Amino acid sequence: MISVEDLTKKFGDITAVENISFNINESEIFGFLGPNGAGKTTTIRMLSTLISPTSGKIIIDNKDLQGKGEYIRSITGLLTESPGMYDKISAYDNLLYYSAFYDMPPSRRKDNIEKYLKMFDLWDRKDDLAGSYSKGMKQKLALSRALVHEPKILLLDEPTAGLDPESAHMVRNFIDSLKKEKITVFLCTHNLEEASYLSDRVCIINKKIIKVATLSELQNDDKNKRVEIVFADDAYRYLKIMEGIDKIKDITIDKNRAILVIEEPELSNPLIIRKLVKNGIKILYFNQVKVSLEEIYLDLVKNEGKK
Amino acid sequence: MKNAGIIFKKEIKEVIRNKNIWLPIIIITVIFSIGMPLFMIIGSESILRDEDTVNFITKMFGQVEDPLRVLIGFILKQLLIFLLVLPAMVPSLIAPSSVIMEKENQTLEPLLATPVKTSELLLGKSLTALVPAFVISTINFIILTLVVDIAAYLKLGYMPLPTAEWVIVAFLLSPILSFILTMASIIVSSRSTDIRSAQGIGAIIILPIYLIIGLQIAGFFLLNFIYLLVGCLVLLAVCPLVLRLAVKIFDRENILTRWKMKA
């Protein structure tokens, strides 16, 4: 549905994104993660044809973005980082105004406005000025705006920012449900828990792409495999022995628990256990630890920064 | 074109609701279209009793048969120039805020993400400034004509307006001026970062109009049919230039990234 090839955007001397490439399949939720200034908003702006790339190619729905801006904008819905509503007109009129630019029968537009305002619990306050809405309500209104014209692709920049936990949960469930409607979602977020819950694949970016993979691919990457050993007594007593085993790359100790990063864990684990037992160490448990996306992300971004 | 109409319809409602735009327009109308002409026509006979005024008329126009008619004609030419204030002022009140407010309220990005073309956005925004400018200056022209004619007829027994010069100012010079100032205001607001700077620069844009008014009052020249026609032709030649510049500057990327560059 979306294909990006060697995309670069420069603002004068500043490079916002450099040679990024990825593909997004139809009805896939694609998490786009990166630190501040990594180029997430620039990428979403290029995908929504708000700004043009310095070089590279974007193909959306089999159409090259170049010269097809209006078509692309007609099939995409954009949720911008800040909701941006006309404060002096009602919430309903805001949606009516934005949706008027799409080629859609007025009755269907109105039905969709009603559908989304009801879905996001805003229907009772539809005639209130948008300026009187709280930040969370505005965010839900902005999400309705992005959806009201039935887009094939949804570009979301921090969709749950500013929402209370209940609303955030509702929005997440809603985004998850979009898969059934075959809507492709490009999800920019800082919320790694949200990204791991929603995304079919994640892309970690810091001006350049660091990694594109599914969460399980990332977790099963040898670099991200961790082992937890629970000792019968204080783990610090065995630190020296563990440090002496060359297959162990990193050790984190908490009381009688040690978390180890191991090179080629499937091959090395039996050797490590044997060595520890040989040294008379009592091991209560030896478990594989599933690394969270947050840990993987921080690790990747940190390593990228060192390069 | 349909999208420009949607933008215009929404924007014009906001303009109509905005007291900050209407208040100066009403004040100017009351002063220049009602108060000043009434005062000058009613008081014209007493002005003529002043020896300096008679000397001034003789110096300017030579020996005239009907000094009162000449004086009224002169006063109306002075008022004529004030009629240019509104078509210049209205676009500079409306146009800068119509773009900058979108930037400040962060509504511009979602708007640009719709299928609206940049040219439609520019047209919609321009019409929002141009239509009120034309309507207001035409209404002013009508009010002034009625006030002057009724007062002059009752007091002096004839109706001096409209003249050919008035028609040129109201229906040719005013719309051209409004168009140029609208485009200039849009150029300024596309490049501005906040509403204050846009309105500040917008106020500077209309300074040449005040300069013309000042020069005429100071007696450097007196606008006549030929001057007005030449002025119109010169400004007409400027129109495509400002339009081209506005279209060039008012592009999606420019107005978005000039406002706030976010990576």
mmCIF file of N, CA and C in Angstrom, chain A residues 138-249:
data_model
loop_
_atom_site.group_PDB
_atom_site.id
_atom_site.type_symbol
_atom_site.label_atom_id
_atom_site.label_comp_id
_atom_site.label_asym_id
_atom_site.label_seq_id
_atom_site.Cartn_x
_atom_site.Cartn_y
_atom_site.Cartn_z
ATOM 1 N N LYS A 138 -10.447 17.320 22.128
ATOM 2 C CA LYS A 138 -9.979 17.836 20.824
ATOM 3 C C LYS A 138 -9.236 16.748 20.057
ATOM 4 N N GLN A 139 -8.476 15.957 20.795
ATOM 5 C CA GLN A 139 -7.715 14.876 20.147
ATOM 6 C C GLN A 139 -8.675 13.858 19.527
ATOM 7 N N LYS A 140 -9.749 13.565 20.247
ATOM 8 C CA LYS A 140 -10.741 12.615 19.714
ATOM 9 C C LYS A 140 -11.476 13.233 18.516
ATOM 10 N N LEU A 141 -11.693 14.529 18.604
ATOM 11 C CA LEU A 141 -12.345 15.226 17.487
ATOM 12 C C LEU A 141 -11.434 15.211 16.252
ATOM 13 N N ALA A 142 -10.137 15.397 16.506
ATOM 14 C CA ALA A 142 -9.171 15.379 15.394
ATOM 15 C C ALA A 142 -9.089 13.986 14.769
ATOM 16 N N LEU A 143 -9.212 12.964 15.598
ATOM 17 C CA LEU A 143 -9.209 11.598 15.079
ATOM 18 C C LEU A 143 -10.467 11.366 14.229
ATOM 19 N N SER A 144 -11.584 11.907 14.681
ATOM 20 C CA SER A 144 -12.827 11.812 13.885
ATOM 21 C C SER A 144 -12.635 12.503 12.540
ATOM 22 N N ARG A 145 -11.977 13.657 12.582
ATOM 23 C CA ARG A 145 -11.731 14.411 11.340
ATOM 24 C C ARG A 145 -10.898 13.587 10.348
ATOM 25 N N ALA A 146 -9.916 12.861 10.891
ATOM 26 C CA ALA A 146 -9.048 12.057 10.026
ATOM 27 C C ALA A 146 -9.795 10.871 9.407
ATOM 28 N N LEU A 147 -10.910 10.491 10.025
ATOM 29 C CA LEU A 147 -11.610 9.280 9.593
ATOM 30 C C LEU A 147 -12.878 9.526 8.796
ATOM 31 N N VAL A 148 -13.401 10.735 8.894
ATOM 32 C CA VAL A 148 -14.759 11.001 8.436
ATOM 33 C C VAL A 148 -14.956 10.777 6.930
ATOM 34 N N HIS A 149 -13.882 10.861 6.153
ATOM 35 C CA HIS A 149 -14.015 10.672 4.698
ATOM 36 C C HIS A 149 -13.664 9.250 4.269
ATOM 37 N N GLU A 150 -13.628 8.335 5.227
ATOM 38 C CA GLU A 150 -13.372 6.901 4.980
ATOM 39 C C GLU A 150 -12.055 6.676 4.242
ATOM 40 N N PRO A 151 -10.935 7.090 4.834
ATOM 41 C CA PRO A 151 -9.647 6.944 4.132
ATOM 42 C C PRO A 151 -9.182 5.487 4.070
ATOM 43 N N LYS A 152 -8.359 5.192 3.044
ATOM 44 C CA LYS A 152 -7.761 3.855 2.951
ATOM 45 C C LYS A 152 -6.536 3.771 3.854
ATOM 46 N N ILE A 153 -5.921 4.956 4.035
ATOM 47 C CA ILE A 153 -4.679 5.016 4.822
ATOM 48 C C ILE A 153 -4.838 6.056 5.918
ATOM 49 N N LEU A 154 -4.421 5.683 7.098
ATOM 50 C CA LEU A 154 -4.512 6.612 8.216
ATOM 51 C C LEU A 154 -3.098 6.923 8.709
ATOM 52 N N LEU A 155 -2.748 8.206 8.698
ATOM 53 C CA LEU A 155 -1.427 8.621 9.165
ATOM 54 C C LEU A 155 -1.614 9.269 10.535
ATOM 55 N N LEU A 156 -1.121 8.610 11.551
ATOM 56 C CA LEU A 156 -1.385 9.071 12.914
ATOM 57 C C LEU A 156 -0.105 9.538 13.599
ATOM 58 N N ASP A 157 -0.101 10.782 14.016
ATOM 59 C CA ASP A 157 1.046 11.325 14.745
ATOM 60 C C ASP A 157 0.658 11.437 16.220
ATOM 61 N N GLU A 158 1.178 10.577 17.029
ATOM 62 C CA GLU A 158 0.893 10.536 18.471
ATOM 63 C C GLU A 158 -0.616 10.535 18.761
ATOM 64 N N PRO A 159 -1.321 9.478 18.394
ATOM 65 C CA PRO A 159 -2.782 9.505 18.514
ATOM 66 C C PRO A 159 -3.314 9.549 19.938
ATOM 67 N N THR A 160 -2.551 9.057 20.905
ATOM 68 C CA THR A 160 -3.103 9.039 22.266
ATOM 69 C C THR A 160 -2.482 10.110 23.165
ATOM 70 N N ALA A 161 -1.700 10.994 22.554
ATOM 71 C CA ALA A 161 -1.077 12.064 23.352
ATOM 72 C C ALA A 161 -2.179 12.946 23.945
ATOM 73 N N GLY A 162 -2.096 13.196 25.211
ATOM 74 C CA GLY A 162 -3.057 14.097 25.866
ATOM 75 C C GLY A 162 -4.360 13.429 26.272
ATOM 76 N N LEU A 163 -4.481 12.143 26.022
ATOM 77 C CA LEU A 163 -5.726 11.466 26.394
ATOM 78 C C LEU A 163 -5.597 10.855 27.789
ATOM 79 N N ASP A 164 -6.732 10.809 28.504
ATOM 80 C CA ASP A 164 -6.731 10.138 29.797
ATOM 81 C C ASP A 164 -6.639 8.624 29.525
ATOM 82 N N PRO A 165 -6.251 7.838 30.540
ATOM 83 C CA PRO A 165 -6.021 6.400 30.293
ATOM 84 C C PRO A 165 -7.224 5.694 29.666
ATOM 85 N N GLU A 166 -8.424 6.063 30.080
ATOM 86 C CA GLU A 166 -9.623 5.400 29.559
ATOM 87 C C GLU A 166 -9.804 5.717 28.056
ATOM 88 N N SER A 167 -9.650 7.006 27.733
ATOM 89 C CA SER A 167 -9.792 7.400 26.322
ATOM 90 C C SER A 167 -8.673 6.804 25.477
ATOM 91 N N ALA A 168 -7.453 6.790 26.036
ATOM 92 C CA ALA A 168 -6.312 6.227 25.304
ATOM 93 C C ALA A 168 -6.573 4.759 24.991
ATOM 94 N N HIS A 169 -7.132 4.061 25.982
ATOM 95 C CA HIS A 169 -7.447 2.639 25.803
ATOM 96 C C HIS A 169 -8.484 2.472 24.688
ATOM 97 N N MET A 170 -9.485 3.361 24.705
ATOM 98 C CA MET A 170 -10.543 3.288 23.699
ATOM 99 C C MET A 170 -9.960 3.542 22.290
ATOM 100 N N VAL A 171 -9.095 4.553 22.212
ATOM 101 C CA VAL A 171 -8.498 4.892 20.907
ATOM 102 C C VAL A 171 -7.629 3.739 20.408
ATOM 103 N N ARG A 172 -6.859 3.138 21.322
ATOM 104 C CA ARG A 172 -6.008 2.001 20.937
ATOM 105 C C ARG A 172 -6.853 0.836 20.405
ATOM 106 N N ASN A 173 -7.909 0.538 21.126
ATOM 107 C CA ASN A 173 -8.795 -0.541 20.661
ATOM 108 C C ASN A 173 -9.391 -0.207 19.298
ATOM 109 N N PHE A 174 -9.703 1.082 19.139
ATOM 110 C CA PHE A 174 -10.286 1.505 17.865
ATOM 111 C C PHE A 174 -9.262 1.326 16.737
ATOM 112 N N ILE A 175 -8.020 1.764 16.979
ATOM 113 C CA ILE A 175 -6.976 1.627 15.948
ATOM 114 C C ILE A 175 -6.788 0.149 15.600
ATOM 115 N N ASP A 176 -6.792 -0.683 16.633
ATOM 116 C CA ASP A 176 -6.646 -2.120 16.423
ATOM 117 C C ASP A 176 -7.780 -2.659 15.540
ATOM 118 N N SER A 177 -8.972 -2.110 15.748
ATOM 119 C CA SER A 177 -10.141 -2.606 14.992
ATOM 120 C C SER A 177 -10.103 -2.176 13.515
ATOM 121 N N LEU A 178 -9.244 -1.207 13.196
ATOM 122 C CA LEU A 178 -9.192 -0.714 11.811
ATOM 123 C C LEU A 178 -8.681 -1.779 10.837
ATOM 124 N N LYS A 179 -7.935 -2.745 11.387
ATOM 125 C CA LYS A 179 -7.426 -3.832 10.540
ATOM 126 C C LYS A 179 -8.573 -4.536 9.830
ATOM 127 N N LYS A 180 -9.662 -4.732 10.585
ATOM 128 C CA LYS A 180 -10.829 -5.435 10.006
ATOM 129 C C LYS A 180 -11.419 -4.636 8.855
ATOM 130 N N GLU A 181 -11.287 -3.334 8.937
ATOM 131 C CA GLU A 181 -11.842 -2.480 7.869
ATOM 132 C C GLU A 181 -10.831 -2.261 6.745
ATOM 133 N N LYS A 182 -9.736 -3.008 6.808
ATOM 134 C CA LYS A 182 -8.683 -2.961 5.775
ATOM 135 C C LYS A 182 -8.048 -1.578 5.633
ATOM 136 N N ILE A 183 -7.990 -0.855 6.723
ATOM 137 C CA ILE A 183 -7.326 0.454 6.683
ATOM 138 C C ILE A 183 -5.861 0.264 7.076
ATOM 139 N N THR A 184 -4.988 0.850 6.273
ATOM 140 C CA THR A 184 -3.556 0.793 6.570
ATOM 141 C C THR A 184 -3.222 1.942 7.525
ATOM 142 N N VAL A 185 -2.480 1.621 8.573
ATOM 143 C CA VAL A 185 -2.202 2.662 9.580
ATOM 144 C C VAL A 185 -0.694 2.883 9.706
ATOM 145 N N PHE A 186 -0.313 4.147 9.568
ATOM 146 C CA PHE A 186 1.086 4.549 9.802
ATOM 147 C C PHE A 186 1.079 5.279 11.147
ATOM 148 N N LEU A 187 1.682 4.646 12.134
ATOM 149 C CA LEU A 187 1.532 5.128 13.507
ATOM 150 C C LEU A 187 2.844 5.679 14.049
ATOM 151 N N CYS A 188 2.910 7.009 14.176
ATOM 152 C CA CYS A 188 4.084 7.636 14.802
ATOM 153 C C CYS A 188 3.804 7.733 16.285
ATOM 154 N N THR A 189 4.659 7.211 17.091
ATOM 155 C CA THR A 189 4.403 7.309 18.533
ATOM 156 C C THR A 189 5.694 7.267 19.342
ATOM 157 N N HIS A 190 5.593 7.879 20.525
ATOM 158 C CA HIS A 190 6.679 7.765 21.500
ATOM 159 C C HIS A 190 6.334 6.657 22.489
ATOM 160 N N ASN A 191 5.048 6.294 22.464
ATOM 161 C CA ASN A 191 4.556 5.343 23.441
ATOM 162 C C ASN A 191 4.873 3.921 22.969
ATOM 163 N N LEU A 192 5.942 3.354 23.555
ATOM 164 C CA LEU A 192 6.434 2.071 23.059
ATOM 165 C C LEU A 192 5.498 0.925 23.416
ATOM 166 N N GLU A 193 4.809 1.092 24.526
ATOM 167 C CA GLU A 193 3.840 0.067 24.919
ATOM 168 C C GLU A 193 2.713 0.024 23.879
ATOM 169 N N GLU A 194 2.292 1.229 23.490
ATOM 170 C CA GLU A 194 1.239 1.353 22.480
ATOM 171 C C GLU A 194 1.709 0.745 21.147
ATOM 172 N N ALA A 195 2.952 1.066 20.785
ATOM 173 C CA ALA A 195 3.500 0.560 19.520
ATOM 174 C C ALA A 195 3.566 -0.954 19.538
ATOM 175 N N SER A 196 4.008 -1.534 20.677
ATOM 176 C CA SER A 196 4.143 -2.992 20.707
ATOM 177 C C SER A 196 2.772 -3.659 20.737
ATOM 178 N N TYR A 197 1.781 -2.980 21.322
ATOM 179 C CA TYR A 197 0.431 -3.554 21.384
ATOM 180 C C TYR A 197 -0.244 -3.509 20.005
ATOM 181 N N LEU A 198 -0.041 -2.384 19.293
ATOM 182 C CA LEU A 198 -0.803 -2.184 18.060
ATOM 183 C C LEU A 198 -0.091 -2.639 16.787
ATOM 184 N N SER A 199 1.220 -2.466 16.751
ATOM 185 C CA SER A 199 1.914 -2.570 15.454
ATOM 186 C C SER A 199 2.142 -3.999 14.995
ATOM 187 N N ASP A 200 1.906 -4.203 13.703
ATOM 188 C CA ASP A 200 2.291 -5.481 13.101
ATOM 189 C C ASP A 200 3.805 -5.500 12.920
ATOM 190 N N ARG A 201 4.328 -4.346 12.502
ATOM 191 C CA ARG A 201 5.779 -4.195 12.398
ATOM 192 C C ARG A 201 6.151 -2.825 12.932
ATOM 193 N N VAL A 202 7.358 -2.711 13.411
ATOM 194 C CA VAL A 202 7.813 -1.393 13.851
ATOM 195 C C VAL A 202 9.046 -0.985 13.040
ATOM 196 N N CYS A 203 9.169 0.322 12.874
ATOM 197 C CA CYS A 203 10.347 0.864 12.208
ATOM 198 C C CYS A 203 10.989 1.832 13.199
ATOM 199 N N ILE A 204 12.228 1.590 13.515
ATOM 200 C CA ILE A 204 12.928 2.499 14.440
ATOM 201 C C ILE A 204 13.832 3.394 13.602
ATOM 202 N N ILE A 205 13.646 4.681 13.791
ATOM 203 C CA ILE A 205 14.334 5.654 12.937
ATOM 204 C C ILE A 205 15.052 6.694 13.789
ATOM 205 N N ASN A 206 16.186 7.098 13.315
ATOM 206 C CA ASN A 206 16.864 8.266 13.883
ATOM 207 C C ASN A 206 17.579 8.953 12.718
ATOM 208 N N LYS A 207 16.777 9.642 11.946
ATOM 209 C CA LYS A 207 17.153 10.248 10.663
ATOM 210 C C LYS A 207 17.343 9.149 9.593
ATOM 211 N N LYS A 208 18.063 8.086 9.948
ATOM 212 C CA LYS A 208 18.176 6.918 9.063
ATOM 213 C C LYS A 208 17.386 5.786 9.718
ATOM 214 N N ILE A 209 17.033 4.805 8.924
ATOM 215 C CA ILE A 209 16.319 3.679 9.522
ATOM 216 C C ILE A 209 17.297 2.793 10.274
ATOM 217 N N ILE A 210 16.946 2.499 11.517
ATOM 218 C CA ILE A 210 17.814 1.631 12.322
ATOM 219 C C ILE A 210 17.354 0.184 12.163
ATOM 220 N N LYS A 211 16.045 -0.008 12.186
ATOM 221 C CA LYS A 211 15.544 -1.375 12.105
ATOM 222 C C LYS A 211 14.086 -1.365 11.669
ATOM 223 N N VAL A 212 13.715 -2.333 10.843
ATOM 224 C CA VAL A 212 12.296 -2.575 10.523
ATOM 225 C C VAL A 212 12.049 -4.051 10.784
ATOM 226 N N ALA A 213 11.133 -4.366 11.677
ATOM 227 C CA ALA A 213 10.884 -5.773 12.006
ATOM 228 C C ALA A 213 9.589 -5.915 12.787
ATOM 229 N N THR A 214 9.123 -7.146 12.928
ATOM 230 C CA THR A 214 7.982 -7.368 13.822
ATOM 231 C C THR A 214 8.536 -7.407 15.242
ATOM 232 N N LEU A 215 7.665 -7.294 16.209
ATOM 233 C CA LEU A 215 8.110 -7.308 17.602
ATOM 234 C C LEU A 215 8.772 -8.648 17.935
ATOM 235 N N SER A 216 8.181 -9.747 17.439
ATOM 236 C CA SER A 216 8.767 -11.057 17.769
ATOM 237 C C SER A 216 10.123 -11.245 17.080
ATOM 238 N N GLU A 217 10.263 -10.692 15.867
ATOM 239 C CA GLU A 217 11.575 -10.755 15.202
ATOM 240 C C GLU A 217 12.619 -10.011 16.040
ATOM 241 N N LEU A 218 12.212 -8.874 16.568
ATOM 242 C CA LEU A 218 13.145 -8.092 17.390
ATOM 243 C C LEU A 218 13.493 -8.845 18.669
ATOM 244 N N GLN A 219 12.455 -9.445 19.262
ATOM 245 C CA GLN A 219 12.699 -10.156 20.533
ATOM 246 C C GLN A 219 13.526 -11.411 20.324
ATOM 247 N N ASN A 220 13.370 -12.020 19.145
ATOM 248 C CA ASN A 220 14.115 -13.259 18.887
ATOM 249 C C ASN A 220 15.492 -13.010 18.279
ATOM 250 N N ASP A 221 15.794 -11.776 18.044
ATOM 251 C CA ASP A 221 17.128 -11.433 17.573
ATOM 252 C C ASP A 221 18.111 -11.806 18.695
ATOM 253 N N ASP A 222 19.167 -12.519 18.316
ATOM 254 C CA ASP A 222 20.132 -12.968 19.334
ATOM 255 C C ASP A 222 20.602 -11.838 20.234
ATOM 256 N N LYS A 223 20.727 -10.633 19.616
ATOM 257 C CA LYS A 223 21.239 -9.494 20.397
ATOM 258 C C LYS A 223 20.278 -9.102 21.515
ATOM 259 N N ASN A 224 19.016 -9.472 21.307
ATOM 260 C CA ASN A 224 18.007 -9.063 22.286
ATOM 261 C C ASN A 224 17.564 -10.211 23.197
ATOM 262 N N LYS A 225 18.249 -11.347 23.086
ATOM 263 C CA LYS A 225 17.875 -12.465 23.952
ATOM 264 C C LYS A 225 18.557 -12.305 25.303
ATOM 265 N N ARG A 226 17.778 -12.475 26.310
ATOM 266 C CA ARG A 226 18.290 -12.335 27.682
ATOM 267 C C ARG A 226 17.981 -13.621 28.448
ATOM 268 N N VAL A 227 18.835 -13.872 29.412
ATOM 269 C CA VAL A 227 18.615 -15.040 30.265
ATOM 270 C C VAL A 227 18.598 -14.575 31.712
ATOM 271 N N GLU A 228 17.659 -15.116 32.453
ATOM 272 C CA GLU A 228 17.600 -14.770 33.880
ATOM 273 C C GLU A 228 18.040 -15.995 34.691
ATOM 274 N N ILE A 229 18.990 -15.758 35.580
ATOM 275 C CA ILE A 229 19.396 -16.847 36.478
ATOM 276 C C ILE A 229 19.035 -16.435 37.904
ATOM 277 N N VAL A 230 18.315 -17.324 38.590
ATOM 278 C CA VAL A 230 18.007 -17.052 39.999
ATOM 279 C C VAL A 230 18.875 -17.999 40.832
ATOM 280 N N PHE A 231 19.762 -17.347 41.636
ATOM 281 C CA PHE A 231 20.679 -18.142 42.467
ATOM 282 C C PHE A 231 20.070 -18.397 43.844
ATOM 283 N N ALA A 232 20.627 -19.384 44.551
ATOM 284 C CA ALA A 232 20.127 -19.687 45.907
ATOM 285 C C ALA A 232 20.524 -18.585 46.875
ATOM 286 N N ASP A 233 21.636 -17.856 46.580
ATOM 287 C CA ASP A 233 22.036 -16.731 47.434
ATOM 288 C C ASP A 233 22.464 -15.533 46.569
ATOM 289 N N ASP A 234 23.099 -14.559 47.200
ATOM 290 C CA ASP A 234 23.406 -13.295 46.527
ATOM 291 C C ASP A 234 24.189 -13.503 45.214
ATOM 292 N N ALA A 235 23.697 -12.950 44.136
ATOM 293 C CA ALA A 235 24.304 -13.144 42.816
ATOM 294 C C ALA A 235 25.663 -12.451 42.701
ATOM 295 N N TYR A 236 25.898 -11.416 43.514
ATOM 296 C CA TYR A 236 27.177 -10.693 43.448
ATOM 297 C C TYR A 236 28.364 -11.600 43.770
ATOM 298 N N ARG A 237 28.105 -12.620 44.582
ATOM 299 C CA ARG A 237 29.170 -13.554 44.961
ATOM 300 C C ARG A 237 29.747 -14.263 43.736
ATOM 301 N N TYR A 238 28.933 -14.361 42.671
ATOM 302 C CA TYR A 238 29.361 -15.117 41.487
ATOM 303 C C TYR A 238 29.703 -14.219 40.295
ATOM 304 N N LEU A 239 29.736 -12.937 40.567
ATOM 305 C CA LEU A 239 29.982 -11.979 39.481
ATOM 306 C C LEU A 239 31.295 -12.261 38.757
ATOM 307 N N LYS A 240 32.344 -12.470 39.530
ATOM 308 C CA LYS A 240 33.670 -12.696 38.932
ATOM 309 C C LYS A 240 33.670 -13.921 38.016
ATOM 310 N N ILE A 241 33.011 -15.003 38.502
ATOM 311 C CA ILE A 241 32.947 -16.247 37.702
ATOM 312 C C ILE A 241 32.204 -15.967 36.393
ATOM 313 N N MET A 242 31.064 -15.242 36.514
ATOM 314 C CA MET A 242 30.265 -14.955 35.303
ATOM 315 C C MET A 242 31.058 -14.074 34.335
ATOM 316 N N GLU A 243 31.773 -13.087 34.894
ATOM 317 C CA GLU A 243 32.574 -12.197 34.038
ATOM 318 C C GLU A 243 33.671 -12.956 33.310
ATOM 319 N N GLY A 244 34.073 -14.079 33.892
ATOM 320 C CA GLY A 244 35.130 -14.883 33.272
ATOM 321 C C GLY A 244 34.641 -15.724 32.101
ATOM 322 N N ILE A 245 33.357 -15.808 31.932
ATOM 323 C CA ILE A 245 32.826 -16.617 30.812
ATOM 324 C C ILE A 245 32.689 -15.696 29.593
ATOM 325 N N ASP A 246 33.469 -15.994 28.538
ATOM 326 C CA ASP A 246 33.528 -15.012 27.433
ATOM 327 C C ASP A 246 32.248 -14.907 26.615
ATOM 328 N N LYS A 247 31.358 -15.868 26.697
ATOM 329 C CA LYS A 247 30.116 -15.792 25.921
ATOM 330 C C LYS A 247 29.109 -14.831 26.566
ATOM 331 N N ILE A 248 29.351 -14.469 27.827
ATOM 332 C CA ILE A 248 28.437 -13.533 28.508
ATOM 333 C C ILE A 248 28.893 -12.107 28.191
ATOM 334 N N LYS A 249 27.985 -11.354 27.556
ATOM 335 C CA LYS A 249 28.368 -10.014 27.082
ATOM 336 C C LYS A 249 27.998 -8.912 28.061
#
